[in-house]
Amino acid sequence: MIEFDELHGKLVLKLVYYGPALSGKTTNLLSLHDRLQQEGRGELMLLDTTEDRTIYFDLLPFFYVAPSGFKIKLKVYTVPGQVRHDATRKAVLQRADAVVFVADSRISQMAVNAESFANLEQNLTLVGLDVEKLPLVVQFNKRDLPDLVSEAELREIWGPTGLPVFMASALQGQGVLETFQAAVEGVFKSMDQKLGLQQRYQVDQKAFVQSMVKTI
């Protein structure tokens, strides 16, 4: 977590969208930002370059206040997909509380997806995070394009991992909210185990998730 201030009842959490270049990480955040209620979202900071859509990160802050007064902020980042920016990816992953891995559904991109996921596992280890314990959601994006690996095949491959897997077309807004909600639920359960959010701070899981995923 980025910050936990028990004295002032404040918690700042970090969700990172990870994946290969041009898999749709930024499009996910743009779509998410468009669909969430204005009072529940902050300013979207986007950095474009000619080499990679997001050379550093996107920042999308959300706020939640429990009836007890305990405050939670959730920050959502993306990392640059190109290998040359691996140092930046490590920096963004530090103190992450959950990760959404955005993969490209096209058959031609399966090897790239595998390479990127291996890179994610390696970088999580390097920054001191346990991939077995960190909430992780997988999204197969670009389902609106041809040359796709079938959903049945993807679920057969990823089913044994036990990870939540979503099909999506971020460009069309399909599967974006569902992916995000699964990540938010994973973050809450993880933090509840660590900090006792429900028992100690009266943070209701359903209310928390609904506040984060409240749409226009």
PDB file of C-alpha atoms in Angstrom:
ATOM      1  CA  MET A   1       0.000   0.000   0.000  1.00  0.00           C
ATOM      2  CA  ILE A   2       1.131   3.541  -0.622  1.00  0.00           C
ATOM      3  CA  GLU A   3       0.085   4.858   2.785  1.00  0.00           C
ATOM      4  CA  PHE A   4      -1.614   3.648   5.966  1.00  0.00           C
ATOM      5  CA  ASP A   5      -2.166   6.291   8.647  1.00  0.00           C
ATOM      6  CA  GLU A   6      -3.897   4.565  11.543  1.00  0.00           C
ATOM      7  CA  LEU A   7      -3.875   7.685  13.716  1.00  0.00           C
ATOM      8  CA  HIS A   8      -5.812   9.766  11.194  1.00  0.00           C
ATOM      9  CA  GLY A   9      -7.805   6.867   9.764  1.00  0.00           C
ATOM     10  CA  LYS A  10      -6.453   7.057   6.226  1.00  0.00           C
ATOM     11  CA  LEU A  11      -5.499   4.368   3.723  1.00  0.00           C
ATOM     12  CA  VAL A  12      -4.178   4.838   0.172  1.00  0.00           C
ATOM     13  CA  LEU A  13      -4.219   1.787  -2.098  1.00  0.00           C
ATOM     14  CA  LYS A  14      -2.633   1.141  -5.469  1.00  0.00           C
ATOM     15  CA  LEU A  15      -3.984  -0.820  -8.434  1.00  0.00           C
ATOM     16  CA  VAL A  16      -1.704  -1.325 -11.441  1.00  0.00           C
ATOM     17  CA  TYR A  17      -2.734  -2.237 -14.995  1.00  0.00           C
ATOM     18  CA  TYR A  18       0.112  -4.249 -16.551  1.00  0.00           C
ATOM     19  CA  GLY A  19       0.613  -5.894 -19.924  1.00  0.00           C
ATOM     20  CA  PRO A  20       2.384  -5.764 -23.273  1.00  0.00           C
ATOM     21  CA  ALA A  21       2.558  -2.659 -25.433  1.00  0.00           C
ATOM     22  CA  LEU A  22      -0.717  -1.723 -27.144  1.00  0.00           C
ATOM     23  CA  SER A  23      -2.735  -4.398 -25.333  1.00  0.00           C
ATOM     24  CA  GLY A  24      -5.264  -1.778 -24.202  1.00  0.00           C
ATOM     25  CA  LYS A  25      -4.186  -0.724 -20.722  1.00  0.00           C
ATOM     26  CA  THR A  26      -4.671   2.979 -21.375  1.00  0.00           C
ATOM     27  CA  THR A  27      -7.914   2.361 -23.259  1.00  0.00           C
ATOM     28  CA  ASN A  28      -9.209   0.511 -20.193  1.00  0.00           C
ATOM     29  CA  LEU A  29      -8.578   3.530 -17.986  1.00  0.00           C
ATOM     30  CA  LEU A  30     -10.011   5.984 -20.488  1.00  0.00           C
ATOM     31  CA  SER A  31     -13.156   3.881 -20.791  1.00  0.00           C
ATOM     32  CA  LEU A  32     -13.362   3.441 -17.031  1.00  0.00           C
ATOM     33  CA  HIS A  33     -12.948   7.150 -16.445  1.00  0.00           C
ATOM     34  CA  ASP A  34     -15.759   7.919 -18.910  1.00  0.00           C
ATOM     35  CA  ARG A  35     -18.186   5.536 -17.231  1.00  0.00           C
ATOM     36  CA  LEU A  36     -17.687   6.343 -13.558  1.00  0.00           C
ATOM     37  CA  GLN A  37     -19.676   9.088 -11.852  1.00  0.00           C
ATOM     38  CA  GLN A  38     -17.851  12.403 -11.818  1.00  0.00           C
ATOM     39  CA  GLU A  39     -17.931  12.800  -8.030  1.00  0.00           C
ATOM     40  CA  GLY A  40     -16.322   9.397  -7.668  1.00  0.00           C
ATOM     41  CA  ARG A  41     -13.336   9.984  -9.893  1.00  0.00           C
ATOM     42  CA  GLY A  42     -10.429  12.346 -10.092  1.00  0.00           C
ATOM     43  CA  GLU A  43      -8.529  13.884 -12.951  1.00  0.00           C
ATOM     44  CA  LEU A  44      -7.076  11.494 -15.483  1.00  0.00           C
ATOM     45  CA  MET A  45      -3.416  12.212 -16.166  1.00  0.00           C
ATOM     46  CA  LEU A  46      -2.303  10.834 -19.512  1.00  0.00           C
ATOM     47  CA  LEU A  47       1.144  11.003 -21.067  1.00  0.00           C
ATOM     48  CA  ASP A  48       1.403  10.173 -24.777  1.00  0.00           C
ATOM     49  CA  THR A  49       4.597   9.577 -26.715  1.00  0.00           C
ATOM     50  CA  THR A  50       5.326   8.404 -30.229  1.00  0.00           C
ATOM     51  CA  GLU A  51       6.928   5.248 -28.845  1.00  0.00           C
ATOM     52  CA  ASP A  52       4.360   4.101 -26.285  1.00  0.00           C
ATOM     53  CA  ARG A  53       0.918   5.309 -25.339  1.00  0.00           C
ATOM     54  CA  THR A  54       1.854   5.658 -21.665  1.00  0.00           C
ATOM     55  CA  ILE A  55       5.518   6.208 -20.967  1.00  0.00           C
ATOM     56  CA  TYR A  56       4.964   6.648 -17.240  1.00  0.00           C
ATOM     57  CA  PHE A  57       1.482   6.110 -15.870  1.00  0.00           C
ATOM     58  CA  ASP A  58      -2.105   7.186 -15.754  1.00  0.00           C
ATOM     59  CA  LEU A  59      -3.406   8.362 -12.402  1.00  0.00           C
ATOM     60  CA  LEU A  60      -7.063   7.982 -11.506  1.00  0.00           C
ATOM     61  CA  PRO A  61      -7.869   8.631  -7.810  1.00  0.00           C
ATOM     62  CA  PHE A  62     -11.071   7.521  -6.125  1.00  0.00           C
ATOM     63  CA  PHE A  63     -12.208   8.316  -2.595  1.00  0.00           C
ATOM     64  CA  TYR A  64     -14.351   6.435  -0.086  1.00  0.00           C
ATOM     65  CA  VAL A  65     -15.336   7.425   3.459  1.00  0.00           C
ATOM     66  CA  ALA A  66     -16.744   4.743   5.767  1.00  0.00           C
ATOM     67  CA  PRO A  67     -19.465   5.583   8.309  1.00  0.00           C
ATOM     68  CA  SER A  68     -16.740   5.447  10.975  1.00  0.00           C
ATOM     69  CA  GLY A  69     -14.907   8.253   9.181  1.00  0.00           C
ATOM     70  CA  PHE A  70     -12.124   5.976   7.942  1.00  0.00           C
ATOM     71  CA  LYS A  71     -10.948   7.202   4.529  1.00  0.00           C
ATOM     72  CA  ILE A  72      -9.711   5.105   1.633  1.00  0.00           C
ATOM     73  CA  LYS A  73      -8.224   6.367  -1.603  1.00  0.00           C
ATOM     74  CA  LEU A  74      -7.631   4.063  -4.535  1.00  0.00           C
ATOM     75  CA  LYS A  75      -5.096   5.097  -7.173  1.00  0.00           C
ATOM     76  CA  VAL A  76      -5.062   3.336 -10.516  1.00  0.00           C
ATOM     77  CA  TYR A  77      -1.950   3.253 -12.684  1.00  0.00           C
ATOM     78  CA  THR A  78      -0.844   1.794 -15.989  1.00  0.00           C
ATOM     79  CA  VAL A  79       2.710   0.910 -16.883  1.00  0.00           C
ATOM     80  CA  PRO A  80       4.454   1.363 -20.245  1.00  0.00           C
ATOM     81  CA  GLY A  81       4.349  -1.822 -22.271  1.00  0.00           C
ATOM     82  CA  GLN A  82       7.646  -1.623 -24.110  1.00  0.00           C
ATOM     83  CA  VAL A  83      10.628  -3.508 -22.684  1.00  0.00           C
ATOM     84  CA  ARG A  84      12.861  -0.436 -22.851  1.00  0.00           C
ATOM     85  CA  HIS A  85      10.753   1.085 -20.065  1.00  0.00           C
ATOM     86  CA  ASP A  86      11.204  -1.849 -17.673  1.00  0.00           C
ATOM     87  CA  ALA A  87      12.746   0.338 -14.953  1.00  0.00           C
ATOM     88  CA  THR A  88       9.610   2.480 -14.989  1.00  0.00           C
ATOM     89  CA  ARG A  89       7.433  -0.621 -14.766  1.00  0.00           C
ATOM     90  CA  LYS A  90       9.289  -1.742 -11.653  1.00  0.00           C
ATOM     91  CA  ALA A  91       8.901   1.707 -10.113  1.00  0.00           C
ATOM     92  CA  VAL A  92       5.145   1.743 -10.748  1.00  0.00           C
ATOM     93  CA  LEU A  93       4.740  -1.794  -9.364  1.00  0.00           C
ATOM     94  CA  GLN A  94       6.317  -0.897  -6.034  1.00  0.00           C
ATOM     95  CA  ARG A  95       3.813  -1.106  -3.161  1.00  0.00           C
ATOM     96  CA  ALA A  96       1.029  -2.245  -5.496  1.00  0.00           C
ATOM     97  CA  ASP A  97      -1.979  -3.802  -3.751  1.00  0.00           C
ATOM     98  CA  ALA A  98      -3.417  -5.503  -6.857  1.00  0.00           C
ATOM     99  CA  VAL A  99      -2.641  -5.956 -10.541  1.00  0.00           C
ATOM    100  CA  VAL A 100      -4.801  -6.233 -13.657  1.00  0.00           C
ATOM    101  CA  PHE A 101      -2.934  -8.001 -16.437  1.00  0.00           C
ATOM    102  CA  VAL A 102      -4.277  -6.829 -19.812  1.00  0.00           C
ATOM    103  CA  ALA A 103      -3.518  -9.298 -22.595  1.00  0.00           C
ATOM    104  CA  ASP A 104      -4.129  -9.069 -26.342  1.00  0.00           C
ATOM    105  CA  SER A 105      -6.604 -11.768 -27.435  1.00  0.00           C
ATOM    106  CA  ARG A 106      -5.197 -12.221 -30.934  1.00  0.00           C
ATOM    107  CA  ILE A 107      -3.476 -15.490 -31.799  1.00  0.00           C
ATOM    108  CA  SER A 108      -0.489 -13.578 -33.126  1.00  0.00           C
ATOM    109  CA  GLN A 109       0.064 -11.988 -29.705  1.00  0.00           C
ATOM    110  CA  MET A 110       0.027 -15.060 -27.459  1.00  0.00           C
ATOM    111  CA  ALA A 111       3.821 -15.303 -27.236  1.00  0.00           C
ATOM    112  CA  VAL A 112       4.022 -11.583 -26.445  1.00  0.00           C
ATOM    113  CA  ASN A 113       1.428 -12.020 -23.694  1.00  0.00           C
ATOM    114  CA  ALA A 114       3.376 -14.899 -22.176  1.00  0.00           C
ATOM    115  CA  GLU A 115       6.590 -12.892 -22.239  1.00  0.00           C
ATOM    116  CA  SER A 116       4.890  -9.923 -20.588  1.00  0.00           C
ATOM    117  CA  PHE A 117       3.309 -12.067 -17.868  1.00  0.00           C
ATOM    118  CA  ALA A 118       6.682 -13.646 -17.112  1.00  0.00           C
ATOM    119  CA  ASN A 119       8.108 -10.137 -16.895  1.00  0.00           C
ATOM    120  CA  LEU A 120       5.345  -9.200 -14.451  1.00  0.00           C
ATOM    121  CA  GLU A 121       6.157 -12.170 -12.213  1.00  0.00           C
ATOM    122  CA  GLN A 122       9.854 -11.322 -12.322  1.00  0.00           C
ATOM    123  CA  ASN A 123       9.324  -7.646 -11.536  1.00  0.00           C
ATOM    124  CA  LEU A 124       6.923  -8.372  -8.687  1.00  0.00           C
ATOM    125  CA  THR A 125       9.619 -10.514  -7.102  1.00  0.00           C
ATOM    126  CA  LEU A 126      12.228  -7.808  -7.649  1.00  0.00           C
ATOM    127  CA  VAL A 127      10.103  -5.190  -5.855  1.00  0.00           C
ATOM    128  CA  GLY A 128       9.327  -7.554  -2.975  1.00  0.00           C
ATOM    129  CA  LEU A 129       5.758  -8.592  -3.814  1.00  0.00           C
ATOM    130  CA  ASP A 130       4.486 -12.183  -3.739  1.00  0.00           C
ATOM    131  CA  VAL A 131       2.599 -13.027  -6.942  1.00  0.00           C
ATOM    132  CA  GLU A 132       0.886 -15.889  -5.094  1.00  0.00           C
ATOM    133  CA  LYS A 133      -0.625 -13.518  -2.519  1.00  0.00           C
ATOM    134  CA  LEU A 134      -1.181 -10.344  -4.533  1.00  0.00           C
ATOM    135  CA  PRO A 135      -4.728  -9.971  -5.941  1.00  0.00           C
ATOM    136  CA  LEU A 136      -4.379 -10.479  -9.696  1.00  0.00           C
ATOM    137  CA  VAL A 137      -7.041 -10.219 -12.403  1.00  0.00           C
ATOM    138  CA  VAL A 138      -6.494 -11.201 -16.038  1.00  0.00           C
ATOM    139  CA  GLN A 139      -8.281  -9.477 -18.910  1.00  0.00           C
ATOM    140  CA  PHE A 140      -8.161 -10.675 -22.522  1.00  0.00           C
ATOM    141  CA  ASN A 141      -8.812  -7.507 -24.466  1.00  0.00           C
ATOM    142  CA  LYS A 142      -9.584  -6.756 -28.146  1.00  0.00           C
ATOM    143  CA  ARG A 143     -12.355  -9.339 -28.440  1.00  0.00           C
ATOM    144  CA  ASP A 144     -13.827  -7.154 -31.215  1.00  0.00           C
ATOM    145  CA  LEU A 145     -10.954  -8.022 -33.571  1.00  0.00           C
ATOM    146  CA  PRO A 146     -10.426 -11.038 -35.877  1.00  0.00           C
ATOM    147  CA  ASP A 147      -7.729 -13.704 -35.411  1.00  0.00           C
ATOM    148  CA  LEU A 148      -8.723 -14.413 -31.798  1.00  0.00           C
ATOM    149  CA  VAL A 149      -7.919 -17.259 -29.457  1.00  0.00           C
ATOM    150  CA  SER A 150     -11.310 -18.675 -28.501  1.00  0.00           C
ATOM    151  CA  GLU A 151     -12.724 -17.906 -25.073  1.00  0.00           C
ATOM    152  CA  ALA A 152     -13.043 -21.637 -24.386  1.00  0.00           C
ATOM    153  CA  GLU A 153      -9.340 -22.177 -25.064  1.00  0.00           C
ATOM    154  CA  LEU A 154      -8.311 -19.216 -22.921  1.00  0.00           C
ATOM    155  CA  ARG A 155     -10.414 -20.420 -20.009  1.00  0.00           C
ATOM    156  CA  GLU A 156      -9.033 -23.932 -20.349  1.00  0.00           C
ATOM    157  CA  ILE A 157      -5.493 -22.555 -20.188  1.00  0.00           C
ATOM    158  CA  TRP A 158      -6.071 -20.101 -17.332  1.00  0.00           C
ATOM    159  CA  GLY A 159      -8.673 -22.048 -15.360  1.00  0.00           C
ATOM    160  CA  PRO A 160      -6.114 -24.021 -13.328  1.00  0.00           C
ATOM    161  CA  THR A 161      -4.533 -20.773 -12.089  1.00  0.00           C
ATOM    162  CA  GLY A 162      -7.686 -19.852 -10.186  1.00  0.00           C
ATOM    163  CA  LEU A 163      -7.320 -16.242 -11.302  1.00  0.00           C
ATOM    164  CA  PRO A 164     -10.377 -14.212 -12.347  1.00  0.00           C
ATOM    165  CA  VAL A 165     -10.344 -13.997 -16.161  1.00  0.00           C
ATOM    166  CA  PHE A 166     -12.428 -11.547 -18.186  1.00  0.00           C
ATOM    167  CA  MET A 167     -13.077 -11.116 -21.895  1.00  0.00           C
ATOM    168  CA  ALA A 168     -13.174  -7.497 -23.010  1.00  0.00           C
ATOM    169  CA  SER A 169     -13.192  -4.915 -25.744  1.00  0.00           C
ATOM    170  CA  ALA A 170     -11.928  -1.823 -23.962  1.00  0.00           C
ATOM    171  CA  LEU A 171     -12.432   0.239 -27.116  1.00  0.00           C
ATOM    172  CA  GLN A 172     -16.142  -0.598 -27.009  1.00  0.00           C
ATOM    173  CA  GLY A 173     -16.326  -0.496 -23.207  1.00  0.00           C
ATOM    174  CA  GLN A 174     -17.120  -4.185 -22.837  1.00  0.00           C
ATOM    175  CA  GLY A 175     -15.664  -5.988 -19.840  1.00  0.00           C
ATOM    176  CA  VAL A 176     -13.953  -2.867 -18.487  1.00  0.00           C
ATOM    177  CA  LEU A 177     -16.112  -2.358 -15.409  1.00  0.00           C
ATOM    178  CA  GLU A 178     -16.292  -6.077 -14.681  1.00  0.00           C
ATOM    179  CA  THR A 179     -12.497  -6.332 -14.703  1.00  0.00           C
ATOM    180  CA  PHE A 180     -12.128  -3.287 -12.484  1.00  0.00           C
ATOM    181  CA  GLN A 181     -14.759  -4.504 -10.022  1.00  0.00           C
ATOM    182  CA  ALA A 182     -13.021  -7.865  -9.646  1.00  0.00           C
ATOM    183  CA  ALA A 183      -9.772  -6.051  -8.897  1.00  0.00           C
ATOM    184  CA  VAL A 184     -11.453  -3.784  -6.327  1.00  0.00           C
ATOM    185  CA  GLU A 185     -13.025  -6.809  -4.635  1.00  0.00           C
ATOM    186  CA  GLY A 186      -9.621  -8.493  -4.536  1.00  0.00           C
ATOM    187  CA  VAL A 187      -8.020  -5.411  -3.004  1.00  0.00           C
ATOM    188  CA  PHE A 188     -10.687  -5.192  -0.322  1.00  0.00           C
ATOM    189  CA  LYS A 189     -10.414  -8.842   0.696  1.00  0.00           C
ATOM    190  CA  SER A 190      -6.628  -8.604   0.850  1.00  0.00           C
ATOM    191  CA  MET A 191      -6.663  -5.418   2.961  1.00  0.00           C
ATOM    192  CA  ASP A 192      -9.406  -6.774   5.197  1.00  0.00           C
ATOM    193  CA  GLN A 193      -7.195  -9.745   6.035  1.00  0.00           C
ATOM    194  CA  LYS A 194      -4.215  -7.498   6.751  1.00  0.00           C
ATOM    195  CA  LEU A 195      -5.889  -4.586   8.543  1.00  0.00           C
ATOM    196  CA  GLY A 196      -9.340  -5.764   9.615  1.00  0.00           C
ATOM    197  CA  LEU A 197     -11.232  -3.165   7.589  1.00  0.00           C
ATOM    198  CA  GLN A 198     -14.649  -4.535   8.461  1.00  0.00           C
ATOM    199  CA  GLN A 199     -14.125  -5.307  12.135  1.00  0.00           C
ATOM    200  CA  ARG A 200     -11.792  -2.484  13.187  1.00  0.00           C
ATOM    201  CA  TYR A 201     -12.905   0.329  10.881  1.00  0.00           C
ATOM    202  CA  GLN A 202     -16.495  -0.642   9.974  1.00  0.00           C
ATOM    203  CA  VAL A 203     -15.766  -0.580   6.252  1.00  0.00           C
ATOM    204  CA  ASP A 204     -18.548  -2.554   4.561  1.00  0.00           C
ATOM    205  CA  GLN A 205     -17.287  -4.573   1.607  1.00  0.00           C
ATOM    206  CA  LYS A 206     -20.407  -4.188  -0.531  1.00  0.00           C
ATOM    207  CA  ALA A 207     -20.649  -0.441   0.092  1.00  0.00           C
ATOM    208  CA  PHE A 208     -16.949   0.017  -0.627  1.00  0.00           C
ATOM    209  CA  VAL A 209     -17.071  -1.858  -3.926  1.00  0.00           C
ATOM    210  CA  GLN A 210     -20.270  -0.127  -5.028  1.00  0.00           C
ATOM    211  CA  SER A 211     -18.769   3.292  -4.320  1.00  0.00           C
ATOM    212  CA  MET A 212     -15.763   2.482  -6.504  1.00  0.00           C
ATOM    213  CA  VAL A 213     -17.758   1.081  -9.404  1.00  0.00           C
ATOM    214  CA  LYS A 214     -20.586   3.626  -9.392  1.00  0.00           C
ATOM    215  CA  THR A 215     -21.344   4.472 -13.015  1.00  0.00           C
ATOM    216  CA  ILE A 216     -22.948   7.473 -14.678  1.00  0.00           C
TER     217      ILE A 216
END
